[in-house]
Tab-separated table of C-alpha atoms in Angstrom:
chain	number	residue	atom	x	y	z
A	1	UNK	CA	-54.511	68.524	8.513
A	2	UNK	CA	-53.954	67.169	5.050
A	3	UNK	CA	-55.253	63.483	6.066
A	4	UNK	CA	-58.612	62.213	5.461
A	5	UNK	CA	-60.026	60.957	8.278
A	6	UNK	CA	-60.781	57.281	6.595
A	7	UNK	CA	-60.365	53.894	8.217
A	8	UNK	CA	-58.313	51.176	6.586
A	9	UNK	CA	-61.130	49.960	4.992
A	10	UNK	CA	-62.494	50.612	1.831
A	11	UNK	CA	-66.525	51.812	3.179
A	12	UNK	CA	-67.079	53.433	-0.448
A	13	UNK	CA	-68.250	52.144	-3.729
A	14	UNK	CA	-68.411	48.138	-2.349
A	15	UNK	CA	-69.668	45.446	-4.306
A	16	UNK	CA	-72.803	44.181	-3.767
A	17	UNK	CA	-71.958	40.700	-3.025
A	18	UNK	CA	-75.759	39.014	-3.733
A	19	UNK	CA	-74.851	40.133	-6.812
A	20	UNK	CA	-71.673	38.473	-7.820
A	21	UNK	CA	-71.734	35.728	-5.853
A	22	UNK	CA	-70.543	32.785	-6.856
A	23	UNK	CA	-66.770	34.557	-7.805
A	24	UNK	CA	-64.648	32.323	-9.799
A	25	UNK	CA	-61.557	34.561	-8.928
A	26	UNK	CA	-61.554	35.876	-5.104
A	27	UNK	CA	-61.419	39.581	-5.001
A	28	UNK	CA	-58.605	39.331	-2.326
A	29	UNK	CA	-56.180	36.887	-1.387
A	30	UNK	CA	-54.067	37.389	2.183
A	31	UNK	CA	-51.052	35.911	1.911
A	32	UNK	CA	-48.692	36.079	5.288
A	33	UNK	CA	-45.158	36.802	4.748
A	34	UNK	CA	-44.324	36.146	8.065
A	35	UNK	CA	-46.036	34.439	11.356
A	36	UNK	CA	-43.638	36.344	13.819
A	37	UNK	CA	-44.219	39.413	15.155
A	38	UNK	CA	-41.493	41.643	16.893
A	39	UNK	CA	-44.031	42.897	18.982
A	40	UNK	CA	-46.362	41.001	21.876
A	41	UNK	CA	-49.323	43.401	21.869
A	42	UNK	CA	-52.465	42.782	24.530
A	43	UNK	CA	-54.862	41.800	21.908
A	44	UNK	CA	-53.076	39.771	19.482
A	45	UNK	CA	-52.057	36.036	19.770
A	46	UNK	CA	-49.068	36.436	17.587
A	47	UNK	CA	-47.745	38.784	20.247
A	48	UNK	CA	-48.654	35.616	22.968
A	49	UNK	CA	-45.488	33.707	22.021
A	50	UNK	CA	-45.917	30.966	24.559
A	51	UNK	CA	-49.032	30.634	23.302
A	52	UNK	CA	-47.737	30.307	19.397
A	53	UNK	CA	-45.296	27.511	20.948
A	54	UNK	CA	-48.225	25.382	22.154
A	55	UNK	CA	-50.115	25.587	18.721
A	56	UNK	CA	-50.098	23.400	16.258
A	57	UNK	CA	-49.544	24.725	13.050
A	58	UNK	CA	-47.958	27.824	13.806
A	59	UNK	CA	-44.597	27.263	12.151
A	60	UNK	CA	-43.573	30.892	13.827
A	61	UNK	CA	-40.988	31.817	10.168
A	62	UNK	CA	-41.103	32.938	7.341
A	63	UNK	CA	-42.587	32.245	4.056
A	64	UNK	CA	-40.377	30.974	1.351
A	65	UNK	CA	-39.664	32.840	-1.431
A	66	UNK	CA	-39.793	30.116	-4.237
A	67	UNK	CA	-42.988	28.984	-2.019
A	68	UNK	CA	-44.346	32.827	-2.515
A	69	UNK	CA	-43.049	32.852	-6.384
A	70	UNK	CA	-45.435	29.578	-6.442
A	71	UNK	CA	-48.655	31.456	-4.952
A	72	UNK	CA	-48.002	33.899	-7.527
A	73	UNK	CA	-48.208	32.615	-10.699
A	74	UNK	CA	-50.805	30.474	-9.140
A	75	UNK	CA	-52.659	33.365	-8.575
A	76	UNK	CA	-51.772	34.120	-12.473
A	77	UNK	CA	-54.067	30.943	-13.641
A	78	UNK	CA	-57.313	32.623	-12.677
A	79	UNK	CA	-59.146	34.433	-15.675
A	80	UNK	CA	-58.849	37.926	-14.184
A	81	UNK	CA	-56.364	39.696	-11.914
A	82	UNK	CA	-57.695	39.262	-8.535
A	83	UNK	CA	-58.566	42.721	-6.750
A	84	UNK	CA	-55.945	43.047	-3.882
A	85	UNK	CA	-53.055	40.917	-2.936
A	86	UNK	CA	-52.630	41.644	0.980
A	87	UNK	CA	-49.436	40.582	2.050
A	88	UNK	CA	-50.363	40.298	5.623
A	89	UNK	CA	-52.281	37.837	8.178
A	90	UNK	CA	-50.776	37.141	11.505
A	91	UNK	CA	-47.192	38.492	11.961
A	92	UNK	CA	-44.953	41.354	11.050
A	93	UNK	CA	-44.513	40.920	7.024
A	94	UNK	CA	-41.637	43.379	7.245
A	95	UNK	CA	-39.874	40.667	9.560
A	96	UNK	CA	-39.520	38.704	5.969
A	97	UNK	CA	-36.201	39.343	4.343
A	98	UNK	CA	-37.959	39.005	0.634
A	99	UNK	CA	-40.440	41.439	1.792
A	100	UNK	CA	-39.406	44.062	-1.013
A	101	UNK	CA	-38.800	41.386	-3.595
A	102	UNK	CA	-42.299	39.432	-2.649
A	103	UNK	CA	-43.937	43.154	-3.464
A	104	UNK	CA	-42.019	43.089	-6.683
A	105	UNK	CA	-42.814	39.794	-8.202
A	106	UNK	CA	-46.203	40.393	-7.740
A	107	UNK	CA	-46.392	43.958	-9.531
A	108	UNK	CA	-44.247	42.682	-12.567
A	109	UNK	CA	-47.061	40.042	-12.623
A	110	UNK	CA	-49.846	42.068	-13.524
A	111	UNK	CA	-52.224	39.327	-11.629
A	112	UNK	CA	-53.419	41.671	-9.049
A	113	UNK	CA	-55.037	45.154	-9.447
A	114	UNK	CA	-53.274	46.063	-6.202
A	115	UNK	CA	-51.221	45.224	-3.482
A	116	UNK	CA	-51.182	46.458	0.341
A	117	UNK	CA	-49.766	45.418	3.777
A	118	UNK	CA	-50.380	46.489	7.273
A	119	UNK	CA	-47.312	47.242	9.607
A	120	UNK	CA	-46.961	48.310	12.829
A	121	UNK	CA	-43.965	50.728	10.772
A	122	UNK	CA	-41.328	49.585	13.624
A	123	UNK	CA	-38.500	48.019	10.706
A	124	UNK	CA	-39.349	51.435	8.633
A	125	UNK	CA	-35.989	53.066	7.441
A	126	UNK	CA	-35.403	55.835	4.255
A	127	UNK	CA	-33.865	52.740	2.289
A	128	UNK	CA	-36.599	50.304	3.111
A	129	UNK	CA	-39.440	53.283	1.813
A	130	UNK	CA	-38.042	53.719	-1.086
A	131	UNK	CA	-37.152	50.333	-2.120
A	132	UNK	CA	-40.941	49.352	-1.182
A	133	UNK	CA	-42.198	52.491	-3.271
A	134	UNK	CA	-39.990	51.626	-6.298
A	135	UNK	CA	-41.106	47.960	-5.885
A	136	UNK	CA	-45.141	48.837	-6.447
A	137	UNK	CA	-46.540	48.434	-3.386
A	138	UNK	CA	-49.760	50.507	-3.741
A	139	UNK	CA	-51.048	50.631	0.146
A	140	UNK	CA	-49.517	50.248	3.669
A	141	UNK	CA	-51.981	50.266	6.553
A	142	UNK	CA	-49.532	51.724	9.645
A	143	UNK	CA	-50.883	50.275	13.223
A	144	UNK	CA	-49.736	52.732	15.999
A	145	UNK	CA	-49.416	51.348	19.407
A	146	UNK	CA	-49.208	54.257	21.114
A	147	UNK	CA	-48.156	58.096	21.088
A	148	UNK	CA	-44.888	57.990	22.846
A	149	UNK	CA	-42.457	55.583	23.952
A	150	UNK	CA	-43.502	54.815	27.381
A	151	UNK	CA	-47.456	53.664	25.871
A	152	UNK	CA	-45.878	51.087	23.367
A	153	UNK	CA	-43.798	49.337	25.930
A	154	UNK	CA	-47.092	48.965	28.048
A	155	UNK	CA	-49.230	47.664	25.413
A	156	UNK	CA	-46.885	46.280	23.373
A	157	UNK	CA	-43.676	45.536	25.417
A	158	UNK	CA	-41.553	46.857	22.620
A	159	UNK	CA	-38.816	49.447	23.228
A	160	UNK	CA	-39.294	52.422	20.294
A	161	UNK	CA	-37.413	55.222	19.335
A	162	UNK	CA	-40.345	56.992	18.773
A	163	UNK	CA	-39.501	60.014	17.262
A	164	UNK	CA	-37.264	57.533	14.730
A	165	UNK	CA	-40.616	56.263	14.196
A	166	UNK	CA	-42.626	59.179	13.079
A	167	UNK	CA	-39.704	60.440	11.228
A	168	UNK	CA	-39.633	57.443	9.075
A	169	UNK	CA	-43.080	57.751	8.364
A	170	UNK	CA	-42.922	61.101	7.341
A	171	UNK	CA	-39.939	59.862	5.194
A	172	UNK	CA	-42.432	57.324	3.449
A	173	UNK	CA	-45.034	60.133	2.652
A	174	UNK	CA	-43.007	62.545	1.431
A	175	UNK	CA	-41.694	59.891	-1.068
A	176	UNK	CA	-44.722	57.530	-1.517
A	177	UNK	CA	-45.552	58.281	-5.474
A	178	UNK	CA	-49.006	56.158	-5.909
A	179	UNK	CA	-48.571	54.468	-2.447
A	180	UNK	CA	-51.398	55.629	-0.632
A	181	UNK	CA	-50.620	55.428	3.415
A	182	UNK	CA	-53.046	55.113	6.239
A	183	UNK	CA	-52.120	55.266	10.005
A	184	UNK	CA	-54.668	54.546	12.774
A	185	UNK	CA	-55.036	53.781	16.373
A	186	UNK	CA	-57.132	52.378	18.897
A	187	UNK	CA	-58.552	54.901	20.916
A	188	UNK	CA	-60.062	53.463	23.404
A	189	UNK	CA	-57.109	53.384	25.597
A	190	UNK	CA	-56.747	57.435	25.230
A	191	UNK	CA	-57.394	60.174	26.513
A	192	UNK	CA	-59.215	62.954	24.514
A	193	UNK	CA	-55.588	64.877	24.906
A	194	UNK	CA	-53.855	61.789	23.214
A	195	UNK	CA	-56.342	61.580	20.400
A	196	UNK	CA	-55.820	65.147	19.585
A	197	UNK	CA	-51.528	64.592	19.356
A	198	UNK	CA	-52.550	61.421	17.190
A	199	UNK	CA	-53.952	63.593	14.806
A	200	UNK	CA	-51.460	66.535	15.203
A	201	UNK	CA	-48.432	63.493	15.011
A	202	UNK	CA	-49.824	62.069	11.640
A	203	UNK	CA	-52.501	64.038	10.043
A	204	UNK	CA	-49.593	65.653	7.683
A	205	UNK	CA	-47.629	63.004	7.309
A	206	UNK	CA	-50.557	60.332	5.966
A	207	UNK	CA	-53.169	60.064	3.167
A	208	UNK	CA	-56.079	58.484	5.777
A	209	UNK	CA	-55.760	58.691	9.588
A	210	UNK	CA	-58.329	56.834	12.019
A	211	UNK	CA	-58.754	55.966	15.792
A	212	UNK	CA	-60.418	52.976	15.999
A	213	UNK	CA	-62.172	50.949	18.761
A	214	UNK	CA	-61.955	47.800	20.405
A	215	UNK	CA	-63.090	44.210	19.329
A	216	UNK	CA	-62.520	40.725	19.895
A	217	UNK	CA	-61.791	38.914	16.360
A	218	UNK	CA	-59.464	36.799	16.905
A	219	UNK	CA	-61.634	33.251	17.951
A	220	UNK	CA	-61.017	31.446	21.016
A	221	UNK	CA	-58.193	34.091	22.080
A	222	UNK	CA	-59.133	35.737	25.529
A	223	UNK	CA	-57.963	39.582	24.996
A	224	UNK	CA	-55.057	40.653	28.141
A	225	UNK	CA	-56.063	43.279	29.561
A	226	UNK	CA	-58.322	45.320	27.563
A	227	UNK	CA	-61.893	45.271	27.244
A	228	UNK	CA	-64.326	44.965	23.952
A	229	UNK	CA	-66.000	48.487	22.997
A	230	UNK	CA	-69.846	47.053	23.598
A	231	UNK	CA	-71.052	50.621	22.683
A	232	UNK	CA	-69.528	50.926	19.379
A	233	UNK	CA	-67.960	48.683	15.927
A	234	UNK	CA	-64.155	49.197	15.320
A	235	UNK	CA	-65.179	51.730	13.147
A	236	UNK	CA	-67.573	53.366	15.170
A	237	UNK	CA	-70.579	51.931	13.753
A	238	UNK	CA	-73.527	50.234	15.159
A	239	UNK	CA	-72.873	46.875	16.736
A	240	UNK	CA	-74.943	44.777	14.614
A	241	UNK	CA	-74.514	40.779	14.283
A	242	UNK	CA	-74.761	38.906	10.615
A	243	UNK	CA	-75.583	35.414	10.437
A	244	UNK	CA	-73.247	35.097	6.801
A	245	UNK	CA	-70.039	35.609	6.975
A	246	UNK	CA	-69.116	37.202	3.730
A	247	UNK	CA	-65.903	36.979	3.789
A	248	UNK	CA	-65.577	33.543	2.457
A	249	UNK	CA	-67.513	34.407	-0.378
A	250	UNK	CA	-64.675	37.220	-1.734
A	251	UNK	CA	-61.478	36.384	0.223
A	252	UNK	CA	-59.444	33.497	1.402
A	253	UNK	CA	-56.022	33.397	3.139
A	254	UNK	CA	-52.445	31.524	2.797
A	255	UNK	CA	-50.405	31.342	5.695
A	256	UNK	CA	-46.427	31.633	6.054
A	257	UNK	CA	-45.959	27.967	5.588
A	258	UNK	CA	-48.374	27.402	2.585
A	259	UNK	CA	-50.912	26.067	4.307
A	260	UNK	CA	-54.329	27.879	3.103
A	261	UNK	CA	-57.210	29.141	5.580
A	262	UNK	CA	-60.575	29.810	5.338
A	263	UNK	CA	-60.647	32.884	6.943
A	264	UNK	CA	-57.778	35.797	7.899
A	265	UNK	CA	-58.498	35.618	11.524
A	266	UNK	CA	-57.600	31.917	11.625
A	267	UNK	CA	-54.718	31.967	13.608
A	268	UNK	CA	-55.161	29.068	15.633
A	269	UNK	CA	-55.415	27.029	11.978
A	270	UNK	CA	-58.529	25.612	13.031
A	271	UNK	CA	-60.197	26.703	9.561
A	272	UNK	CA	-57.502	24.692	6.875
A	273	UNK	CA	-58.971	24.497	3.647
A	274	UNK	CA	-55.888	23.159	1.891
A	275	UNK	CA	-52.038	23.532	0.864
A	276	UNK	CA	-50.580	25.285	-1.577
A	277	UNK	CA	-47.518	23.305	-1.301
A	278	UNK	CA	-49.528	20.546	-2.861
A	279	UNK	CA	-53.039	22.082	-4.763
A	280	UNK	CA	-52.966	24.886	-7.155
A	281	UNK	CA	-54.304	28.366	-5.466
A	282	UNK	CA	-57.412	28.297	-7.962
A	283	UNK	CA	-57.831	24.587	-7.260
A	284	UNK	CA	-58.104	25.447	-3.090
A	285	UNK	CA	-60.380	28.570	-3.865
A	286	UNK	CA	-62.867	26.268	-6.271
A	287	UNK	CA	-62.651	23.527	-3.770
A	288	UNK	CA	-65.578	21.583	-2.497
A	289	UNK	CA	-64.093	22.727	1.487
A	290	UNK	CA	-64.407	26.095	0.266
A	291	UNK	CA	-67.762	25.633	-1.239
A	292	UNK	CA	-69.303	23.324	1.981
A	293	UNK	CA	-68.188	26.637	4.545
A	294	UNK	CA	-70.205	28.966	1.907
A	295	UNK	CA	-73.351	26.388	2.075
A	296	UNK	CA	-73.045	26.303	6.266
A	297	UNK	CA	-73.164	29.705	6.433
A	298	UNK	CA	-76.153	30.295	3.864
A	299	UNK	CA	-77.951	27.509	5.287
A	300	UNK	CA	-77.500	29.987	8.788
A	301	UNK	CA	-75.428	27.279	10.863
A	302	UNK	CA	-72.522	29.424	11.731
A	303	UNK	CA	-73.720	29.401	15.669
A	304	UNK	CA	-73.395	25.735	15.696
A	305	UNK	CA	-69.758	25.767	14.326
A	306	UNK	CA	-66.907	25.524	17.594
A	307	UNK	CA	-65.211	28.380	15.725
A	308	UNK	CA	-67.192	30.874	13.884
A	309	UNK	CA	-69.994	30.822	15.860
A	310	UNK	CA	-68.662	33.096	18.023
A	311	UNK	CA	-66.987	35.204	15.624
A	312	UNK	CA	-66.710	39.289	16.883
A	313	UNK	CA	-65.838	40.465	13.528
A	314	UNK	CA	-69.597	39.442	12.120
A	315	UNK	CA	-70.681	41.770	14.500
A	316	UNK	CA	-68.287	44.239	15.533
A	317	UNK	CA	-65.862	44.479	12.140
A	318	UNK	CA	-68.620	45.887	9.735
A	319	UNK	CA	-69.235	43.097	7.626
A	320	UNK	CA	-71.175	43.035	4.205
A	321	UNK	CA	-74.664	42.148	5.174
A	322	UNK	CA	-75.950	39.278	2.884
A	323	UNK	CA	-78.283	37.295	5.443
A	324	UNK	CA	-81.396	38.296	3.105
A	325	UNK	CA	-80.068	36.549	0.032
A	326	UNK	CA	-79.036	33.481	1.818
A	327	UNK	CA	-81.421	31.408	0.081
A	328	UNK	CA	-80.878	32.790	-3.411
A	329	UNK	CA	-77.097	32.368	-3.051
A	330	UNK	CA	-77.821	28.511	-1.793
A	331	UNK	CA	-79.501	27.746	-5.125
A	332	UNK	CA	-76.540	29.752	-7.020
A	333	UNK	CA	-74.077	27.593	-5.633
């Protein structure tokens, strides 16, 4: 197998937050090129389209590209390229027409040191690779759904050609240049047999392969049908809960319609921290919202918050652990 076996992730070499903290530029920005999704998976409420109907602020499109264009040379303004631009949140950012063009604009910026997506691969064709390739995109983060045809129509009631699929992906490796590719799975919904063909399907045709594990980390969204791994993290770590979330300290997130979240999980937009259609991308990341969600959490009131108190990514994603230097960060900020 020519794959690492590496999650999508980066586990090695990390920042010690405690000391950094406060950033004046973010080391990663999400920004969602689209909030559809083609398919409805079990544990995603993208996929839950009634559900998107009945939310408020869910625009369910696209972002605009002069919108996007706007982000970006927003994004320009801070004094240092930020680390990653990840062009991805809730939906399917190959659903967005401008997807190839977004990538571009961004690389020919020089404002970010790199720039990934995650895909579930499904829009994949040898003129779409290359055109992302030649367009800079420097990770894609593949999300299988199943290892044949008749799995991803159960758990994600979507109809692939699935040897169309792997083919494409082998397509994108054999071209990829500097893109590095990762493909993973959750494996908690196969057999040891299935796990084996994962790795036989994609271990040559990937740079990083992993079978993850179940969580809940999407907030107030009841998972269909499958059940949170209580033995073991998505990554097969310890379950272990944090009291900071240190995500807001490093990352914040812009939605399809400009609106900007506090966190990437935030797809009920229960966490707005401001609009880009209106405030500068700097000017929402400096902002006194952002700063009085970085004060709750050091001052350990998360539990008391309706939505991030229960929050299963502080405790099953593998967060940064900062709860120590709470009270040294506090007088920092």
């Amino acid at each position: 197998m020519k794959a690492k076996i590496k999650p999508r992730i980066d586990l090695e070499n990390r920042t010690q937050l405690e000391t950094v903290i406060p950033l004046d530029t973010p080391f990663i920005i999400f920004v969602d090129p689209s909030d559809k999704c083609n398919f409805q998976c079990k544990f995603c409420p993208t996929g839950d389209r009634n559900l998107m109907k009945e939310t408020p602020g869910r625009n369910y499109g696209h972002m605009d590209f002069d919108l996007y264009k706007k982000i970006i040379n927003d994004i320009c303004k801070f004094d240092k390229p930020i680390r990653v631009l990840r062009l991805y949140k809730d939906g399917e950012p190959l659903l967005n027409p401008n997807f190839i063009d977004m990538v571009k604009y961004a690389k020919d910026t020089n404002c970010t040191e790199r720039i990934d997506t995650t895909t579930n691969a499904s829009l994949l064709s040898p003129k779409k690779n290359i055109e992302m390739i030649n367009a800079g995109l420097d990770r894609i983060n593949i999300s299988i759904e199943g290892i044949n045809t008749q799995q991803y129509l159960e758990f994600s009631q979507f109809k692939i050609n699935f040897e169309e699929l792997i083919d494409n992906i082998a397509h994108l490796y054999e071209n990829r240049k500097n893109c590095e590719i990762i493909v993973k799975i959750n494996g908690d919904l196969l057999s040891h047999d299935d796990k084996q063909q994962f790795y036989n399907m994609f271990g040559d045709i990937a740079d990083g392969v992993y079978i993850e594990h179940i969580m809940s980390c999407w907030p107030e969204f009841q998972l269909r049908e499958v059940s949170v791994n209580q033995e073991h993290g998505i990554y097969g770590q310890e379950i272990k809960e944090v009291s900071v979330c240190p995500y807001v300290f490093y990352s914040f997130s812009i939605n399809s319609d400009g609106s900007a979240s506090l966190c990437f999980l935030d797809w009920a937009r229960k966490l707005i921290i401001g609009d880009v259609n209106t405030q500068s991308v700097k000017e929402i990341w400096l902002g006194d919202k952002m700063k009085e969600y970085q004060k709750m959490f050091l001052k350990h009131e998360r539990k008391k918050h309706p939505v991030c108190g229960n929050c299963g990514q502080l405790s099953h994603g593998l967060p940064d652990d900062i709860d120590k230097y709470s009270d040294l960060l506090l007088n920092r900020l």
